[in-house]
Short mmCIF file of C-alpha atoms and ligand atoms in Angstrom, two decimals:
data_model
loop_
_atom_site.label_atom_id
_atom_site.label_comp_id
_atom_site.label_asym_id
_atom_site.label_seq_id
_atom_site.Cartn_x
_atom_site.Cartn_y
_atom_site.Cartn_z
CA MET A 28 67.05 75.03 122.87
CA SER A 29 67.32 78.60 124.15
CA THR A 30 67.75 81.59 121.80
CA PRO A 31 71.46 82.40 121.51
CA ARG A 32 72.58 85.67 123.07
CA ALA A 33 75.99 87.31 123.34
CA LEU A 34 75.92 90.48 125.39
CA ILE A 35 78.58 92.98 124.45
CA THR A 36 80.72 93.85 127.47
CA SER A 37 83.42 95.98 125.85
CA VAL A 38 84.54 97.47 122.55
CA GLU A 39 88.20 98.30 121.91
CA VAL A 40 89.17 100.43 118.93
CA THR A 41 92.90 100.49 118.12
CA PRO A 42 94.45 102.50 115.28
CA VAL A 43 97.33 100.72 113.57
CA ALA A 44 99.77 101.54 110.78
CA PHE A 45 101.46 99.37 108.19
CA ALA A 46 104.14 100.06 105.59
CA ASP A 47 102.71 101.08 102.21
CA PRO A 48 104.64 101.65 98.94
CA PRO A 49 104.50 104.99 97.07
CA LEU A 50 101.43 104.13 94.98
CA LEU A 51 100.32 106.99 92.75
CA ASN A 52 96.70 107.94 92.18
CA SER A 53 94.50 110.83 91.10
CA VAL A 54 94.89 112.70 94.41
CA GLY A 55 98.61 112.21 95.04
CA VAL A 56 100.60 109.31 96.41
CA HIS A 57 100.25 106.82 99.26
CA GLU A 58 102.20 107.80 102.37
CA PRO A 59 104.88 105.50 103.85
CA TYR A 60 102.27 104.09 106.24
CA ALA A 61 98.61 103.24 105.69
CA LEU A 62 96.24 103.51 108.65
CA ARG A 63 93.49 101.16 109.78
CA ALA A 64 91.30 100.86 112.88
CA ILE A 65 90.95 97.43 114.48
CA VAL A 66 87.73 96.83 116.40
CA VAL A 67 87.56 94.10 119.04
CA VAL A 68 84.12 93.47 120.53
CA ARG A 69 84.02 91.22 123.61
CA THR A 70 81.03 89.41 125.10
CA ASP A 71 79.83 88.15 128.50
CA ALA A 72 80.63 84.56 127.51
CA GLY A 73 84.24 85.41 126.65
CA HIS A 74 83.97 85.48 122.86
CA TYR A 75 85.48 88.24 120.77
CA GLY A 76 84.53 89.55 117.35
CA LEU A 77 86.81 91.43 114.94
CA GLY A 78 86.18 94.36 112.63
CA GLU A 79 88.54 96.51 110.56
CA THR A 80 87.99 99.87 108.91
CA TYR A 81 89.55 103.26 108.10
CA GLY A 82 92.14 104.60 110.57
CA ASP A 83 91.58 108.36 110.14
CA GLU A 84 91.34 109.92 113.60
CA THR A 85 87.83 111.33 113.00
CA HIS A 86 86.60 107.85 112.11
CA VAL A 87 88.42 106.31 115.09
CA ALA A 88 86.74 108.81 117.43
CA ARG A 89 83.31 107.91 115.97
CA LEU A 90 84.00 104.19 116.36
CA LYS A 91 84.99 104.69 120.00
CA ARG A 92 81.84 106.66 120.71
CA ALA A 93 79.64 104.11 118.93
CA GLY A 94 81.44 101.37 120.89
CA GLU A 95 80.31 102.95 124.17
CA PHE A 96 76.70 102.89 122.93
CA LEU A 97 76.97 99.17 122.15
CA VAL A 98 77.88 97.88 125.61
CA GLY A 99 74.96 95.75 126.83
CA THR A 100 73.62 95.11 123.32
CA ASP A 101 73.21 91.56 122.02
CA ALA A 102 75.68 90.71 119.22
CA PHE A 103 72.90 88.59 117.66
CA ASN A 104 70.75 91.70 117.16
CA ILE A 105 72.42 93.63 114.35
CA ASN A 106 69.29 95.76 113.84
CA LYS A 107 69.66 96.96 117.43
CA ILE A 108 73.40 97.52 116.88
CA ALA A 109 72.54 99.69 113.84
CA GLU A 110 70.06 101.68 115.94
CA ARG A 111 72.63 102.26 118.68
CA VAL A 112 75.29 103.30 116.13
CA ALA A 113 72.83 105.81 114.62
CA GLU A 114 72.12 107.20 118.12
CA SER A 115 75.84 107.64 118.72
CA LEU A 116 76.04 109.76 115.56
CA ALA A 117 72.99 111.93 116.26
CA ASP A 118 75.03 115.10 116.90
CA ASP A 119 77.77 114.35 114.38
CA SER A 120 78.50 116.96 111.73
CA GLY A 121 79.43 114.20 109.29
CA GLN A 122 82.63 116.00 108.31
CA GLY A 123 85.78 114.01 107.56
CA GLY A 124 86.78 110.43 108.33
CA HIS A 125 86.00 109.07 104.88
CA GLY A 126 89.23 107.09 104.77
CA THR A 127 89.77 107.52 101.03
CA GLY A 128 92.11 110.50 101.01
CA GLY A 129 89.29 112.75 99.79
CA MET A 130 88.53 110.62 96.71
CA VAL A 131 85.06 109.54 97.88
CA THR A 132 83.30 111.80 100.36
CA THR A 133 79.62 110.99 99.88
CA THR A 134 79.36 107.60 101.56
CA SER A 135 76.75 107.25 104.31
CA LEU A 136 78.13 108.19 107.73
CA GLU A 137 75.97 105.63 109.54
CA ASP A 138 76.84 102.84 107.13
CA ARG A 139 80.57 103.39 107.32
CA VAL A 140 80.53 103.41 111.14
CA LEU A 141 78.15 100.45 111.37
CA SER A 142 80.23 98.30 109.02
CA ALA A 143 82.99 97.27 111.43
CA PHE A 144 80.45 96.40 114.15
CA ASP A 145 78.30 94.38 111.76
CA VAL A 146 81.39 92.35 110.84
CA ALA A 147 82.46 91.93 114.48
CA ALA A 148 78.93 90.88 115.51
CA LEU A 149 78.82 88.27 112.74
CA ASP A 150 82.25 87.03 113.85
CA ILE A 151 80.87 86.58 117.38
CA GLN A 152 77.69 84.89 116.17
CA GLY A 153 79.72 82.43 114.13
CA LYS A 154 81.97 81.62 117.07
CA VAL A 155 79.00 81.08 119.41
CA LEU A 156 77.21 78.83 116.90
CA GLY A 157 80.35 77.12 115.55
CA VAL A 158 79.71 78.16 111.93
CA PRO A 159 81.53 80.41 109.44
CA VAL A 160 80.12 83.85 108.63
CA SER A 161 79.22 82.54 105.15
CA THR A 162 76.67 80.20 106.77
CA LEU A 163 75.13 83.12 108.69
CA LEU A 164 74.81 85.06 105.42
CA GLY A 165 72.84 82.35 103.68
CA GLY A 166 75.55 79.87 102.78
CA ALA A 167 78.60 79.91 100.52
CA VAL A 168 77.95 79.51 96.80
CA ARG A 169 81.69 79.16 96.10
CA ASP A 170 84.55 77.87 98.21
CA GLU A 171 87.16 80.09 96.55
CA VAL A 172 86.95 83.78 95.70
CA GLU A 173 88.69 85.22 92.67
CA PHE A 174 90.70 88.45 92.92
CA SER A 175 92.22 90.77 90.35
CA GLY A 176 95.81 92.03 90.47
CA TYR A 177 95.79 95.74 91.28
CA LEU A 178 98.49 97.61 89.32
CA PHE A 179 99.68 101.07 90.33
CA TYR A 180 102.04 103.59 88.83
CA LYS A 181 104.65 104.01 91.52
CA TRP A 182 108.07 105.31 92.40
CA ALA A 183 110.90 102.90 93.23
CA GLY A 184 110.63 103.87 96.87
CA HIS A 185 109.46 106.64 99.18
CA PRO A 186 111.88 109.58 99.16
CA GLY A 187 114.34 109.04 102.04
CA TYR A 188 113.53 105.29 102.33
CA ALA A 189 115.15 102.29 100.64
CA ASP A 190 113.58 101.13 97.34
CA ASP A 191 110.85 98.52 97.80
CA GLN A 192 110.75 95.07 96.17
CA TRP A 193 108.40 96.23 93.36
CA GLY A 194 110.58 98.87 91.70
CA ALA A 195 109.39 101.90 89.77
CA ALA A 196 106.46 101.76 87.31
CA LEU A 197 106.06 105.06 85.50
CA ASP A 198 105.39 104.02 81.89
CA PRO A 199 103.90 101.10 79.93
CA SER A 200 106.98 98.90 80.26
CA GLY A 201 107.15 99.54 84.03
CA ILE A 202 103.48 98.56 84.36
CA VAL A 203 104.01 95.40 82.31
CA ALA A 204 106.99 94.45 84.50
CA GLN A 205 104.90 95.00 87.64
CA ALA A 206 102.07 92.94 86.16
CA ARG A 207 104.52 90.13 85.36
CA LYS A 208 105.59 89.98 89.02
CA MET A 209 101.98 90.03 90.24
CA VAL A 210 100.87 87.33 87.83
CA ASP A 211 103.91 85.11 88.49
CA GLN A 212 103.50 85.39 92.23
CA TYR A 213 99.71 85.23 92.59
CA GLY A 214 98.35 83.78 89.34
CA PHE A 215 95.85 86.60 88.69
CA LYS A 216 93.55 86.16 85.67
CA ALA A 217 92.36 89.79 85.73
CA LEU A 218 94.35 93.01 86.17
CA LYS A 219 93.24 96.52 87.06
CA LEU A 220 95.36 99.61 86.42
CA LYS A 221 94.92 102.54 88.77
CA GLY A 222 94.90 105.47 86.38
CA GLY A 223 94.23 109.18 86.70
CA VAL A 224 97.96 109.77 87.19
CA PHE A 225 99.44 110.41 83.73
CA PRO A 226 97.89 111.90 80.58
CA PRO A 227 95.10 109.54 79.48
CA ASP A 228 96.76 108.49 76.21
CA GLU A 229 99.82 107.30 78.14
CA GLU A 230 97.58 105.24 80.41
CA ALA A 231 95.72 103.83 77.41
CA ALA A 232 99.11 102.83 75.97
CA ALA A 233 99.88 101.00 79.22
CA ILE A 234 96.63 99.04 78.90
CA GLU A 235 97.48 98.18 75.29
CA ALA A 236 100.96 97.05 76.37
CA LEU A 237 99.34 94.82 79.02
CA ARG A 238 97.05 93.32 76.36
CA GLU A 239 100.03 92.51 74.19
CA ALA A 240 102.01 91.00 77.06
CA PHE A 241 99.05 89.06 78.52
CA PRO A 242 96.65 88.16 75.69
CA ASP A 243 94.32 86.13 77.96
CA ILE A 244 94.11 88.34 81.01
CA LEU A 245 91.02 90.51 81.63
CA LEU A 246 91.86 94.21 81.94
CA ARG A 247 90.30 97.26 83.62
CA ILE A 248 91.38 100.87 84.12
CA ASP A 249 90.23 103.24 86.88
CA PRO A 250 91.16 106.96 86.64
CA ASN A 251 89.07 107.74 89.75
CA GLY A 252 86.79 110.18 87.94
CA VAL A 253 89.40 112.68 86.72
CA TRP A 254 88.60 112.53 83.01
CA ASN A 255 86.06 114.85 81.42
CA VAL A 256 83.30 113.37 79.25
CA GLU A 257 85.13 114.03 75.99
CA THR A 258 88.36 112.39 77.17
CA ALA A 259 86.46 109.48 78.71
CA VAL A 260 84.60 108.84 75.45
CA ARG A 261 87.76 109.08 73.36
CA ILE A 262 89.87 106.83 75.60
CA GLY A 263 86.94 104.50 76.25
CA GLN A 264 86.37 104.00 72.53
CA ARG A 265 90.09 103.44 71.99
CA LEU A 266 90.11 100.75 74.67
CA GLU A 267 86.84 99.05 73.66
CA PRO A 268 88.65 96.04 72.15
CA VAL A 269 90.77 95.41 75.26
CA LEU A 270 88.85 96.23 78.44
CA GLU A 271 86.64 94.05 80.60
CA TYR A 272 85.15 97.22 82.10
CA LEU A 273 85.87 100.93 82.42
CA GLU A 274 85.82 102.12 86.04
CA ASP A 275 84.82 105.66 87.08
CA PRO A 276 86.03 107.52 83.97
CA CYS A 277 84.14 110.59 85.27
CA LEU A 278 82.99 111.59 88.73
CA SER A 279 79.28 112.25 88.48
CA ILE A 280 76.30 110.07 87.63
CA GLU A 281 75.38 112.52 84.84
CA ASP A 282 78.81 112.50 83.20
CA ASN A 283 79.19 108.74 83.43
CA ALA A 284 75.72 108.34 81.92
CA GLN A 285 76.86 110.37 78.91
CA VAL A 286 80.03 108.30 78.57
CA ARG A 287 78.11 105.05 78.83
CA LYS A 288 75.89 106.02 75.88
CA GLN A 289 78.93 106.48 73.64
CA VAL A 290 81.30 103.75 74.73
CA ASN A 291 80.59 100.12 74.13
CA LEU A 292 81.98 98.81 77.42
CA PRO A 293 80.47 98.02 80.81
CA LEU A 294 80.93 101.05 83.06
CA ALA A 295 81.80 100.35 86.71
CA THR A 296 81.85 102.60 89.78
CA ASN A 297 82.92 102.91 93.37
CA MET A 298 82.67 106.71 93.26
CA CYS A 299 79.27 107.81 91.95
CA VAL A 300 77.20 104.99 93.52
CA VAL A 301 78.50 104.67 97.06
CA ALA A 302 75.33 104.69 99.17
CA PHE A 303 71.76 103.41 98.92
CA ASN A 304 70.44 106.87 98.04
CA ASP A 305 72.71 106.97 94.95
CA LEU A 306 70.95 103.95 93.46
CA PRO A 307 67.67 105.55 92.26
CA PRO A 308 69.31 108.42 90.30
CA ALA A 309 72.03 106.16 88.88
CA ILE A 310 69.49 103.57 87.75
CA LYS A 311 67.24 106.26 86.29
CA ALA A 312 70.13 107.84 84.37
CA GLU A 313 71.40 104.41 83.24
CA ALA A 314 74.83 105.62 84.36
CA VAL A 315 76.57 102.37 85.27
CA ASP A 316 76.54 98.64 84.60
CA VAL A 317 78.67 97.44 87.52
CA VAL A 318 78.65 98.55 91.16
CA LEU A 319 81.86 97.86 93.03
CA SER A 320 80.49 96.96 96.40
CA ASP A 321 82.55 97.63 99.51
CA HIS A 322 81.26 96.51 102.88
CA HIS A 323 83.29 99.27 104.60
CA PHE A 324 80.92 101.93 103.28
CA TRP A 325 77.80 99.94 102.40
CA GLY A 326 77.11 99.25 106.10
CA GLY A 327 78.77 95.86 106.57
CA LEU A 328 78.05 92.40 105.25
CA ASN A 329 74.31 92.30 105.88
CA ARG A 330 73.67 95.57 104.05
CA SER A 331 76.01 94.54 101.23
CA ARG A 332 73.68 91.55 100.76
CA LEU A 333 70.84 94.03 100.43
CA LEU A 334 72.84 95.88 97.76
CA ALA A 335 73.36 92.57 95.95
CA GLY A 336 69.57 92.01 95.93
CA ILE A 337 68.91 95.49 94.54
CA ALA A 338 71.62 94.98 91.91
CA GLN A 339 70.00 91.73 90.83
CA THR A 340 66.56 93.34 90.65
CA PHE A 341 67.75 96.23 88.48
CA ASP A 342 70.11 94.17 86.35
CA LEU A 343 73.27 95.79 87.67
CA ARG A 344 76.34 93.64 87.93
CA LEU A 345 78.61 93.52 90.99
CA SER A 346 82.32 93.60 91.56
CA MET A 347 84.21 94.52 94.76
CA HIS A 348 86.23 97.63 95.58
CA SER A 349 89.28 97.70 97.84
CA ASN A 350 91.32 100.20 99.81
CA SER A 351 94.64 99.43 101.57
CA HIS A 352 93.62 96.80 104.15
CA LEU A 353 94.73 94.08 106.53
CA GLY A 354 93.59 90.51 107.14
CA ILE A 355 90.35 91.13 109.05
CA SER A 356 88.94 93.18 106.18
CA PHE A 357 90.24 90.61 103.70
CA ALA A 358 88.49 87.80 105.57
CA ALA A 359 85.25 89.81 105.63
CA MET A 360 85.50 90.57 101.87
CA ILE A 361 86.07 86.87 101.18
CA GLN A 362 83.15 85.72 103.35
CA LEU A 363 80.87 88.24 101.61
CA ALA A 364 82.01 87.31 98.11
CA SER A 365 81.56 83.63 98.94
CA VAL A 366 77.81 84.12 99.52
CA THR A 367 77.12 86.71 96.82
CA LYS A 368 76.02 84.78 93.78
CA ASN A 369 75.88 87.84 91.54
CA ILE A 370 79.51 88.94 91.96
CA ASP A 371 80.37 88.57 88.30
CA TYR A 372 83.96 89.76 88.29
CA ALA A 373 87.22 89.10 90.12
CA CYS A 374 87.27 91.34 93.23
CA ASP A 375 89.85 94.06 93.86
CA THR A 376 92.36 93.80 96.68
CA HIS A 377 95.42 95.76 97.81
CA TRP A 378 96.68 92.60 99.62
CA PRO A 379 99.89 92.11 97.57
CA TRP A 380 101.03 95.65 98.43
CA LYS A 381 101.47 95.04 102.15
CA LYS A 382 104.28 93.11 103.80
CA PRO A 383 103.03 89.69 104.95
CA GLU A 384 104.40 90.29 108.46
CA ASP A 385 102.41 93.54 108.76
CA ASP A 386 99.10 92.21 110.06
CA VAL A 387 97.09 91.79 113.24
CA ILE A 388 95.81 88.29 112.51
CA VAL A 389 97.53 84.98 113.16
CA PRO A 390 99.16 84.28 109.78
CA GLY A 391 98.58 81.36 107.46
CA VAL A 392 94.82 81.39 106.76
CA LEU A 393 94.58 83.77 103.80
CA SER A 394 96.73 83.42 100.72
CA ILE A 395 96.26 84.08 97.01
CA ALA A 396 97.11 81.27 94.59
CA GLU A 397 95.95 81.00 90.98
CA GLY A 398 94.28 84.38 91.56
CA LYS A 399 91.98 82.89 94.21
CA VAL A 400 91.66 82.68 97.97
CA LYS A 401 90.09 79.73 99.77
CA VAL A 402 87.13 80.80 101.89
CA PRO A 403 87.95 80.18 105.57
CA THR A 404 85.60 77.64 107.12
CA ALA A 405 86.49 78.01 110.80
CA PRO A 406 83.79 79.61 113.00
CA GLY A 407 83.17 83.32 112.44
CA LEU A 408 85.41 85.18 110.00
CA GLY A 409 87.91 82.34 110.27
CA VAL A 410 90.82 84.52 111.38
CA GLU A 411 92.24 85.02 114.87
CA LEU A 412 93.65 88.14 116.49
CA ASP A 413 97.38 88.18 117.27
CA GLU A 414 97.42 90.43 120.36
CA ALA A 415 101.19 90.98 120.24
CA ALA A 416 100.98 91.97 116.57
CA LEU A 417 98.14 94.40 117.37
CA ALA A 418 100.30 96.06 120.04
CA ARG A 419 103.26 96.18 117.67
CA MET A 420 101.22 97.75 114.88
CA HIS A 421 99.65 100.26 117.24
CA GLN A 422 103.17 101.29 118.26
CA GLN A 423 103.99 101.58 114.55
CA TYR A 424 100.96 103.93 114.27
CA LEU A 425 102.25 106.09 117.15
CA ASP A 426 105.75 106.16 115.67
CA ALA A 427 104.47 107.02 112.16
CA GLY A 428 102.83 110.16 113.55
CA LEU A 429 100.05 110.14 110.93
CA THR A 430 96.46 110.86 111.92
CA LYS A 431 94.65 110.56 108.60
CA ARG A 432 95.16 109.44 105.04
CA ASP A 433 96.33 112.45 103.07
CA ASP A 434 97.87 111.47 99.73
CA THR A 435 97.64 115.07 98.46
CA SER A 436 99.64 116.80 101.21
CA TYR A 437 102.26 114.06 101.07
CA MET A 438 102.60 114.56 97.30
CA GLN A 439 102.81 118.34 97.80
CA SER A 440 105.59 117.87 100.38
CA ILE A 441 107.59 116.19 97.59
CA ASN A 442 106.35 118.27 94.64
CA PRO A 443 105.11 121.68 95.85
CA GLU A 444 103.64 122.37 92.41
CA TYR A 445 101.19 119.46 92.63
CA GLU A 446 97.54 120.54 92.57
CA LEU A 447 94.27 118.66 92.91
CA GLN A 448 92.12 118.90 89.81
CA VAL A 449 88.84 117.19 88.96
CA PRO A 450 88.53 116.70 86.06
CA ARG A 451 92.23 116.90 85.29
CA TRP A 452 92.02 115.90 81.63
O1 LIG B 24 94.63 102.89 96.91
O2 LIG B 24 95.07 104.71 95.83
C1 LIG B 24 94.33 103.78 96.08
C2 LIG B 24 93.01 103.66 95.36
O3 LIG B 24 92.84 104.72 94.48
C3 LIG B 24 91.86 103.57 96.33
O4 LIG B 24 91.95 104.57 97.29
C4 LIG B 24 90.53 103.66 95.64
O5 LIG B 24 89.54 103.86 96.58
O6 LIG B 24 91.04 101.48 94.87
C5 LIG B 24 90.13 102.43 94.93
C6 LIG B 24 89.32 102.57 93.67
O7 LIG B 24 89.06 101.57 93.08
O8 LIG B 24 88.87 103.66 93.33
MG1 LIG B 25 87.71 102.63 91.70
#
């Protein structure tokens, strides 16, 4: 049997936009549309592979440039793809295009550009060989992946738009009502509250109200690093009896290390350990217990497997971080979680926050029931591109007129007094 090959003949990168509710966070509020970039890699034998990542224009420009460097490369050689991506970035200043609205700016440039191509190449490999991506990554250890319900403080609707189906959630009772809807609809067994929005004691009260309303559900809070050490220790100690883990109470490795010494809870992060070179100092400082992996900035699925190996070696636990995303990213997250034995917690997802009809994949494959998603078993990622939907969502991007995620400016357009502050409390 000859060695499989799949020569890349073209790479298309298409920015798309989808409706997003006014979700509040530590840097402002989500805009009416979230942006993503859809990567379609085509091969000489007529296969295509899909990738999805941030839609900020700087990132899109980098993806397009990297795509040009990949033509002629074999989709079975991801090491070569990584080399070509690095070459495409040789003269890059590294500024901008982080895709997180300024919340996390220290991810590796090469890894976040490589990620979408790693996923697309694996999708192609799976289609050529007739196996799911999970098989290429060493084989699924679970056939369903568990997700947590991701709660946000939010307004009833974007100013000037109709209210959305979720309603307002601006205090403990609003958060409990939102959680009730999420749990009824999706069956989540774990809930995470996006904090860093209101004074910490109010957010702690929301967690306590959730505990009372849902005695058996696992709870987490994530203020995205805007608490100082003193606040983080005080609130952390208050919530010791109710939390599964405390996520990014402070921003730096040093501050989180101090908090961890004084709070008897696992400390999780997707902000102070976001690249391979963060691991040695974080491990040395004993700053965190749980790394929230995210293939979009850890270099794709292959390099996320490497992270899982390092985590196992150094006795770190793993969970999974999410940003607003569509179905291609969701499929990739699910394939990765299905093969990662040491994911010890339900993974995060923003999936419930988007309208089901807002997607670029043929619907019907991915759905959350009982808090879990069945791992697709069709070749590759297991999802197919809907070309008409891609065109429609690209038009939505053009009509939205947004070129990058900017929660802060949007918030300031509504409340001119709003200022960024880290730490805020
Ligand atoms: O969607 O506003 C948001 C979140 O705050 C997101 O951007 C974070 O990256 O979910 C993320 C987190 O866990 O920090
Ligand atoms: Mg987080």
